[in-house]
Amino acid sequence: MTEKKIAVIGGGGKITTAVILELLYADAETPYRFSLFGRTEQKMVNTQTLASRFNAGNGRLEIAPTLEAALEGAALVLYCASYGLAPFEEYRAFGVQHGAYLMGIGERMTKLCPDAWLLVVTNPPDIPLAAVRLRFGLERVVGLCNASTFTQKVLAAFLDEDEEDVWPMDVGVNHELWYYDVLLREKSVLDSLKPLLLAQYDPALIVDDFHEQFPEWREGFLANLAILRETGFLHGPVGGCHRFRNLPKTRMSELMRRPNYADFERLLDPALTREQILRGTRRCAAEFPVYIARIVRSILRDEGARASALVLNRGALPHYPEDAMVQLTCRFNADGIVRPVPELPEFIEASLASRIRQNLLLARALAEQDETYLKQAALVFPERVDFAEVLPPFPEDGNAEPWMSLN
């Protein structure tokens, strides 16, 4: 099998390290070459050390001296860096976290790896990826958001079914998802499921290994049920989009625990088994690395695995532009993405219409480096904006988040 080069931008990070371990642990056949690029060399050395415990001779890890060296010849680029709102070369961020840096990466990819997939982990992934598509024509772009997997896990536990048999079919933007169907062994069960959830759901009855480690998600599902009770529609995990206010209080935030770099450094202990190391790395965003590795492996091995992610619309939602980024549960292959074409209820269409188009306007501001589109995007929801704020020139390091729910 041909060696698969993965450029890892943010190569010493917790999530990228954990993804590398997942790929090496689950797949001893594919020859991977990881080219790490990041700011802190010691963290990348630590990544190499941990990976050496999992390498069965199928992985090469190198620290790239430059961004260009990391990208050159890559089959896939995995971005999980924290660049912030600063400009990068001639690009401004226009209020989008890491927007300017991803524009610079997109430009380089057209020359160094034009056929590579670009997968973005850092929030918000969808707007900068749409901008990269608009400016440089890159087609293979995917935003990674595992919010829907938490719904899948809760529903599988509630129904006492295998997780791979339960698929909540989602549609939305980053951290704002609605479910137009739920499939159980490929048959729709949403209509019968909704009254059962409203009548019988109790976080204490959601018991399995995942929810013992991450109890916040069975608790947080109570907010989803509050929205279901009032609208008749099931929403994805609530929090990031900040559009719902004064939902019933849950214990979600107090239950949530995530590893820090000190926790990762403790995983370097040679006495730990590989399984003990993975138990530590999988605490990153509640098994986020497992979800990412599933999509990476499916693309590079042409497995056609199903997963929820942010993808170019490409006709899946005919009422929206082709280049809009939308979250859907798709199948991922080496040659492309197989998207569903759902028929959406009027309420879900109405809820998402302005958000999808607002995001595309902001992506156009970033792609064309034109502040006019930024102001248009902000005024899609004028009630969130003090009009005087959009009149002066937008600060070079300004944040659009107060105007728009990007995360």
PDB file of C-alpha atoms in Angstrom, residues 152-347:
ATOM      1  CA  GLN A 152     -25.964   9.053  19.049  1.00  0.00           C
ATOM      2  CA  LYS A 153     -24.461   7.691  22.256  1.00  0.00           C
ATOM      3  CA  VAL A 154     -27.334   8.918  24.436  1.00  0.00           C
ATOM      4  CA  LEU A 155     -29.973   7.483  22.089  1.00  0.00           C
ATOM      5  CA  ALA A 156     -28.161   4.141  21.751  1.00  0.00           C
ATOM      6  CA  ALA A 157     -28.003   3.819  25.538  1.00  0.00           C
ATOM      7  CA  PHE A 158     -31.642   4.908  25.921  1.00  0.00           C
ATOM      8  CA  LEU A 159     -32.785   2.326  23.355  1.00  0.00           C
ATOM      9  CA  ASP A 160     -30.335  -0.318  24.631  1.00  0.00           C
ATOM     10  CA  GLU A 161     -29.018  -0.757  21.095  1.00  0.00           C
ATOM     11  CA  ASP A 162     -25.575  -1.000  19.548  1.00  0.00           C
ATOM     12  CA  GLU A 163     -24.221   2.457  18.738  1.00  0.00           C
ATOM     13  CA  GLU A 164     -23.508   1.572  15.090  1.00  0.00           C
ATOM     14  CA  ASP A 165     -27.185   0.688  14.632  1.00  0.00           C
ATOM     15  CA  VAL A 166     -28.469   4.095  15.795  1.00  0.00           C
ATOM     16  CA  TRP A 167     -27.945   7.112  13.538  1.00  0.00           C
ATOM     17  CA  PRO A 168     -29.382  10.554  14.332  1.00  0.00           C
ATOM     18  CA  MET A 169     -29.566  12.239  10.906  1.00  0.00           C
ATOM     19  CA  ASP A 170     -28.570  15.837  11.456  1.00  0.00           C
ATOM     20  CA  VAL A 171     -28.548  19.091   9.542  1.00  0.00           C
ATOM     21  CA  GLY A 172     -27.154  22.429  10.640  1.00  0.00           C
ATOM     22  CA  VAL A 173     -24.083  24.567  11.126  1.00  0.00           C
ATOM     23  CA  ASN A 174     -21.288  24.365  13.666  1.00  0.00           C
ATOM     24  CA  HIS A 175     -22.788  23.537  17.094  1.00  0.00           C
ATOM     25  CA  GLU A 176     -26.337  24.186  15.907  1.00  0.00           C
ATOM     26  CA  LEU A 177     -27.940  20.962  14.732  1.00  0.00           C
ATOM     27  CA  TRP A 178     -31.451  19.651  14.223  1.00  0.00           C
ATOM     28  CA  TYR A 179     -32.407  16.038  13.607  1.00  0.00           C
ATOM     29  CA  TYR A 180     -34.722  15.426  10.680  1.00  0.00           C
ATOM     30  CA  ASP A 181     -34.689  11.673  11.358  1.00  0.00           C
ATOM     31  CA  VAL A 182     -33.295   8.945  13.596  1.00  0.00           C
ATOM     32  CA  LEU A 183     -32.462   5.605  11.994  1.00  0.00           C
ATOM     33  CA  LEU A 184     -32.439   2.294  13.857  1.00  0.00           C
ATOM     34  CA  ARG A 185     -30.939  -0.389  11.647  1.00  0.00           C
ATOM     35  CA  GLU A 186     -31.672   1.947   8.698  1.00  0.00           C
ATOM     36  CA  LYS A 187     -35.383   2.324   9.551  1.00  0.00           C
ATOM     37  CA  SER A 188     -36.889   5.628  10.694  1.00  0.00           C
ATOM     38  CA  VAL A 189     -37.920   5.657  14.373  1.00  0.00           C
ATOM     39  CA  LEU A 190     -38.000   9.383  15.110  1.00  0.00           C
ATOM     40  CA  ASP A 191     -41.777   9.735  15.341  1.00  0.00           C
ATOM     41  CA  SER A 192     -42.112   6.874  17.830  1.00  0.00           C
ATOM     42  CA  LEU A 193     -38.945   7.885  19.695  1.00  0.00           C
ATOM     43  CA  LYS A 194     -39.941  11.455  20.540  1.00  0.00           C
ATOM     44  CA  PRO A 195     -42.835  10.644  22.910  1.00  0.00           C
ATOM     45  CA  LEU A 196     -40.746   7.922  24.570  1.00  0.00           C
ATOM     46  CA  LEU A 197     -37.945  10.386  25.268  1.00  0.00           C
ATOM     47  CA  LEU A 198     -40.318  12.974  26.710  1.00  0.00           C
ATOM     48  CA  ALA A 199     -42.016  10.414  28.935  1.00  0.00           C
ATOM     49  CA  GLN A 200     -39.162   8.165  30.038  1.00  0.00           C
ATOM     50  CA  TYR A 201     -35.779   9.884  29.703  1.00  0.00           C
ATOM     51  CA  ASP A 202     -33.790   9.974  32.937  1.00  0.00           C
ATOM     52  CA  PRO A 203     -30.019  10.661  32.959  1.00  0.00           C
ATOM     53  CA  ALA A 204     -29.605   8.156  35.787  1.00  0.00           C
ATOM     54  CA  LEU A 205     -30.781   5.361  33.459  1.00  0.00           C
ATOM     55  CA  ILE A 206     -28.168   6.144  30.775  1.00  0.00           C
ATOM     56  CA  VAL A 207     -25.478   3.775  31.972  1.00  0.00           C
ATOM     57  CA  ASP A 208     -22.499   2.561  29.966  1.00  0.00           C
ATOM     58  CA  ASP A 209     -18.727   3.028  29.994  1.00  0.00           C
ATOM     59  CA  PHE A 210     -18.821   6.220  27.922  1.00  0.00           C
ATOM     60  CA  HIS A 211     -21.374   7.956  30.131  1.00  0.00           C
ATOM     61  CA  GLU A 212     -19.615   6.857  33.303  1.00  0.00           C
ATOM     62  CA  GLN A 213     -16.515   8.662  31.995  1.00  0.00           C
ATOM     63  CA  PHE A 214     -18.415  11.603  30.510  1.00  0.00           C
ATOM     64  CA  PRO A 215     -21.653  12.026  32.516  1.00  0.00           C
ATOM     65  CA  GLU A 216     -22.069  15.591  31.265  1.00  0.00           C
ATOM     66  CA  TRP A 217     -23.628  14.443  27.984  1.00  0.00           C
ATOM     67  CA  ARG A 218     -26.491  12.414  29.463  1.00  0.00           C
ATOM     68  CA  GLU A 219     -27.136  15.377  31.758  1.00  0.00           C
ATOM     69  CA  GLY A 220     -26.931  17.952  28.949  1.00  0.00           C
ATOM     70  CA  PHE A 221     -29.502  16.014  26.914  1.00  0.00           C
ATOM     71  CA  LEU A 222     -32.155  17.436  29.241  1.00  0.00           C
ATOM     72  CA  ALA A 223     -31.762  20.778  27.444  1.00  0.00           C
ATOM     73  CA  ASN A 224     -32.356  19.042  24.104  1.00  0.00           C
ATOM     74  CA  LEU A 225     -35.557  17.570  25.515  1.00  0.00           C
ATOM     75  CA  ALA A 226     -36.735  20.992  26.695  1.00  0.00           C
ATOM     76  CA  ILE A 227     -36.493  22.228  23.087  1.00  0.00           C
ATOM     77  CA  LEU A 228     -38.186  19.071  21.799  1.00  0.00           C
ATOM     78  CA  ARG A 229     -41.068  19.546  24.237  1.00  0.00           C
ATOM     79  CA  GLU A 230     -41.770  23.084  22.990  1.00  0.00           C
ATOM     80  CA  THR A 231     -41.040  22.733  19.267  1.00  0.00           C
ATOM     81  CA  GLY A 232     -41.678  19.091  18.454  1.00  0.00           C
ATOM     82  CA  PHE A 233     -38.150  18.819  17.028  1.00  0.00           C
ATOM     83  CA  LEU A 234     -35.016  17.286  18.522  1.00  0.00           C
ATOM     84  CA  HIS A 235     -32.003  19.595  18.666  1.00  0.00           C
ATOM     85  CA  GLY A 236     -28.351  18.621  18.927  1.00  0.00           C
ATOM     86  CA  PRO A 237     -26.226  19.321  22.015  1.00  0.00           C
ATOM     87  CA  VAL A 238     -26.918  22.879  23.120  1.00  0.00           C
ATOM     88  CA  GLY A 239     -24.301  25.374  24.231  1.00  0.00           C
ATOM     89  CA  GLY A 240     -21.914  26.546  21.564  1.00  0.00           C
ATOM     90  CA  CYS A 241     -24.321  28.498  19.400  1.00  0.00           C
ATOM     91  CA  HIS A 242     -25.610  30.687  22.295  1.00  0.00           C
ATOM     92  CA  ARG A 243     -28.982  31.093  20.555  1.00  0.00           C
ATOM     93  CA  PHE A 244     -31.122  29.485  23.238  1.00  0.00           C
ATOM     94  CA  ARG A 245     -31.347  31.430  26.470  1.00  0.00           C
ATOM     95  CA  ASN A 246     -32.661  30.471  29.891  1.00  0.00           C
ATOM     96  CA  LEU A 247     -32.977  26.781  29.145  1.00  0.00           C
ATOM     97  CA  PRO A 248     -33.497  24.562  32.193  1.00  0.00           C
ATOM     98  CA  LYS A 249     -30.361  24.407  34.293  1.00  0.00           C
ATOM     99  CA  THR A 250     -28.335  21.198  34.148  1.00  0.00           C
ATOM    100  CA  ARG A 251     -25.165  20.004  35.874  1.00  0.00           C
ATOM    101  CA  MET A 252     -23.345  19.679  32.552  1.00  0.00           C
ATOM    102  CA  SER A 253     -20.647  22.316  33.102  1.00  0.00           C
ATOM    103  CA  GLU A 254     -19.751  21.125  36.604  1.00  0.00           C
ATOM    104  CA  LEU A 255     -19.426  17.504  35.414  1.00  0.00           C
ATOM    105  CA  MET A 256     -17.201  18.255  32.416  1.00  0.00           C
ATOM    106  CA  ARG A 257     -13.505  17.390  32.823  1.00  0.00           C
ATOM    107  CA  ARG A 258     -10.805  17.630  30.156  1.00  0.00           C
ATOM    108  CA  PRO A 259      -7.091  16.714  30.247  1.00  0.00           C
ATOM    109  CA  ASN A 260      -4.426  19.415  30.379  1.00  0.00           C
ATOM    110  CA  TYR A 261      -0.815  19.224  29.185  1.00  0.00           C
ATOM    111  CA  ALA A 262       0.360  18.005  32.583  1.00  0.00           C
ATOM    112  CA  ASP A 263      -2.011  15.049  32.211  1.00  0.00           C
ATOM    113  CA  PHE A 264      -0.512  14.346  28.795  1.00  0.00           C
ATOM    114  CA  GLU A 265       3.023  14.491  30.107  1.00  0.00           C
ATOM    115  CA  ARG A 266       2.116  11.844  32.687  1.00  0.00           C
ATOM    116  CA  LEU A 267       1.186   9.539  29.798  1.00  0.00           C
ATOM    117  CA  LEU A 268       4.882   9.424  28.852  1.00  0.00           C
ATOM    118  CA  ASP A 269       5.440   7.069  31.798  1.00  0.00           C
ATOM    119  CA  PRO A 270       6.898   3.893  30.195  1.00  0.00           C
ATOM    120  CA  ALA A 271       5.094   1.753  32.785  1.00  0.00           C
ATOM    121  CA  LEU A 272       1.706   2.609  31.268  1.00  0.00           C
ATOM    122  CA  THR A 273       0.110   0.204  28.821  1.00  0.00           C
ATOM    123  CA  ARG A 274      -1.152   1.384  25.446  1.00  0.00           C
ATOM    124  CA  GLU A 275      -4.719   0.956  26.675  1.00  0.00           C
ATOM    125  CA  GLN A 276      -4.012   3.152  29.707  1.00  0.00           C
ATOM    126  CA  ILE A 277      -2.516   5.818  27.430  1.00  0.00           C
ATOM    127  CA  LEU A 278      -5.561   5.738  25.151  1.00  0.00           C
ATOM    128  CA  ARG A 279      -7.902   6.054  28.100  1.00  0.00           C
ATOM    129  CA  GLY A 280      -6.110   9.309  28.900  1.00  0.00           C
ATOM    130  CA  THR A 281      -5.945  10.687  25.361  1.00  0.00           C
ATOM    131  CA  ARG A 282      -9.590   9.832  24.672  1.00  0.00           C
ATOM    132  CA  ARG A 283     -10.626  12.255  27.377  1.00  0.00           C
ATOM    133  CA  CYS A 284      -9.931  15.033  24.833  1.00  0.00           C
ATOM    134  CA  ALA A 285     -13.394  16.493  24.145  1.00  0.00           C
ATOM    135  CA  ALA A 286     -15.035  13.182  25.098  1.00  0.00           C
ATOM    136  CA  GLU A 287     -13.450  10.839  22.539  1.00  0.00           C
ATOM    137  CA  PHE A 288     -13.092  13.520  19.861  1.00  0.00           C
ATOM    138  CA  PRO A 289      -9.872  11.813  18.615  1.00  0.00           C
ATOM    139  CA  VAL A 290     -11.762   8.546  17.996  1.00  0.00           C
ATOM    140  CA  TYR A 291     -14.287  10.397  15.825  1.00  0.00           C
ATOM    141  CA  ILE A 292     -11.560  12.255  13.883  1.00  0.00           C
ATOM    142  CA  ALA A 293      -9.525   9.102  13.282  1.00  0.00           C
ATOM    143  CA  ARG A 294     -12.633   7.346  11.952  1.00  0.00           C
ATOM    144  CA  ILE A 295     -13.066  10.008   9.245  1.00  0.00           C
ATOM    145  CA  VAL A 296      -9.336  10.196   8.413  1.00  0.00           C
ATOM    146  CA  ARG A 297      -9.085   6.429   8.089  1.00  0.00           C
ATOM    147  CA  SER A 298     -12.249   6.218   5.990  1.00  0.00           C
ATOM    148  CA  ILE A 299     -10.906   8.795   3.533  1.00  0.00           C
ATOM    149  CA  LEU A 300      -7.404   7.360   3.233  1.00  0.00           C
ATOM    150  CA  ARG A 301      -8.551   3.724   3.121  1.00  0.00           C
ATOM    151  CA  ASP A 302     -11.712   4.385   1.064  1.00  0.00           C
ATOM    152  CA  GLU A 303     -13.924   2.714   3.660  1.00  0.00           C
ATOM    153  CA  GLY A 304     -17.142   4.693   3.197  1.00  0.00           C
ATOM    154  CA  ALA A 305     -17.672   5.128   6.928  1.00  0.00           C
ATOM    155  CA  ARG A 306     -20.618   7.183   8.104  1.00  0.00           C
ATOM    156  CA  ALA A 307     -20.029  10.240  10.284  1.00  0.00           C
ATOM    157  CA  SER A 308     -21.461  13.674  10.975  1.00  0.00           C
ATOM    158  CA  ALA A 309     -19.291  16.575   9.781  1.00  0.00           C
ATOM    159  CA  LEU A 310     -19.354  20.010   8.170  1.00  0.00           C
ATOM    160  CA  VAL A 311     -19.156  19.645   4.387  1.00  0.00           C
ATOM    161  CA  LEU A 312     -19.813  21.701   1.278  1.00  0.00           C
ATOM    162  CA  ASN A 313     -23.528  21.655   0.513  1.00  0.00           C
ATOM    163  CA  ARG A 314     -23.205  20.500  -3.107  1.00  0.00           C
ATOM    164  CA  GLY A 315     -26.946  20.154  -3.649  1.00  0.00           C
ATOM    165  CA  ALA A 316     -27.757  18.257  -0.457  1.00  0.00           C
ATOM    166  CA  LEU A 317     -29.914  21.211   0.622  1.00  0.00           C
ATOM    167  CA  PRO A 318     -31.203  22.628  -2.668  1.00  0.00           C
ATOM    168  CA  HIS A 319     -32.447  25.898  -1.130  1.00  0.00           C
ATOM    169  CA  TYR A 320     -28.919  26.920  -0.107  1.00  0.00           C
ATOM    170  CA  PRO A 321     -25.794  27.850  -2.106  1.00  0.00           C
ATOM    171  CA  GLU A 322     -23.535  25.046  -3.329  1.00  0.00           C
ATOM    172  CA  ASP A 323     -20.504  26.447  -1.485  1.00  0.00           C
ATOM    173  CA  ALA A 324     -22.211  26.812   1.892  1.00  0.00           C
ATOM    174  CA  MET A 325     -20.788  24.595   4.646  1.00  0.00           C
ATOM    175  CA  VAL A 326     -23.483  22.528   6.357  1.00  0.00           C
ATOM    176  CA  GLN A 327     -23.327  19.738   8.894  1.00  0.00           C
ATOM    177  CA  LEU A 328     -24.724  16.417   7.685  1.00  0.00           C
ATOM    178  CA  THR A 329     -24.263  12.755   8.449  1.00  0.00           C
ATOM    179  CA  CYS A 330     -22.447  11.537   5.307  1.00  0.00           C
ATOM    180  CA  ARG A 331     -20.273   8.721   4.047  1.00  0.00           C
ATOM    181  CA  PHE A 332     -16.591   9.468   3.463  1.00  0.00           C
ATOM    182  CA  ASN A 333     -14.643   7.862   0.612  1.00  0.00           C
ATOM    183  CA  ALA A 334     -11.267   8.465  -0.983  1.00  0.00           C
ATOM    184  CA  ASP A 335     -12.924  10.057  -4.019  1.00  0.00           C
ATOM    185  CA  GLY A 336     -15.446  12.214  -2.220  1.00  0.00           C
ATOM    186  CA  ILE A 337     -18.381  12.521   0.140  1.00  0.00           C
ATOM    187  CA  VAL A 338     -21.758  10.841  -0.272  1.00  0.00           C
ATOM    188  CA  ARG A 339     -24.326  13.278   1.097  1.00  0.00           C
ATOM    189  CA  PRO A 340     -27.962  12.622   1.957  1.00  0.00           C
ATOM    190  CA  VAL A 341     -30.604  14.827   0.316  1.00  0.00           C
ATOM    191  CA  PRO A 342     -33.115  15.264   3.132  1.00  0.00           C
ATOM    192  CA  GLU A 343     -36.558  16.781   2.844  1.00  0.00           C
ATOM    193  CA  LEU A 344     -36.545  19.196   5.760  1.00  0.00           C
ATOM    194  CA  PRO A 345     -39.574  20.259   7.806  1.00  0.00           C
ATOM    195  CA  GLU A 346     -40.496  23.937   7.478  1.00  0.00           C
ATOM    196  CA  PHE A 347     -39.431  24.704  11.055  1.00  0.00           C
TER     197      PHE A 347
END
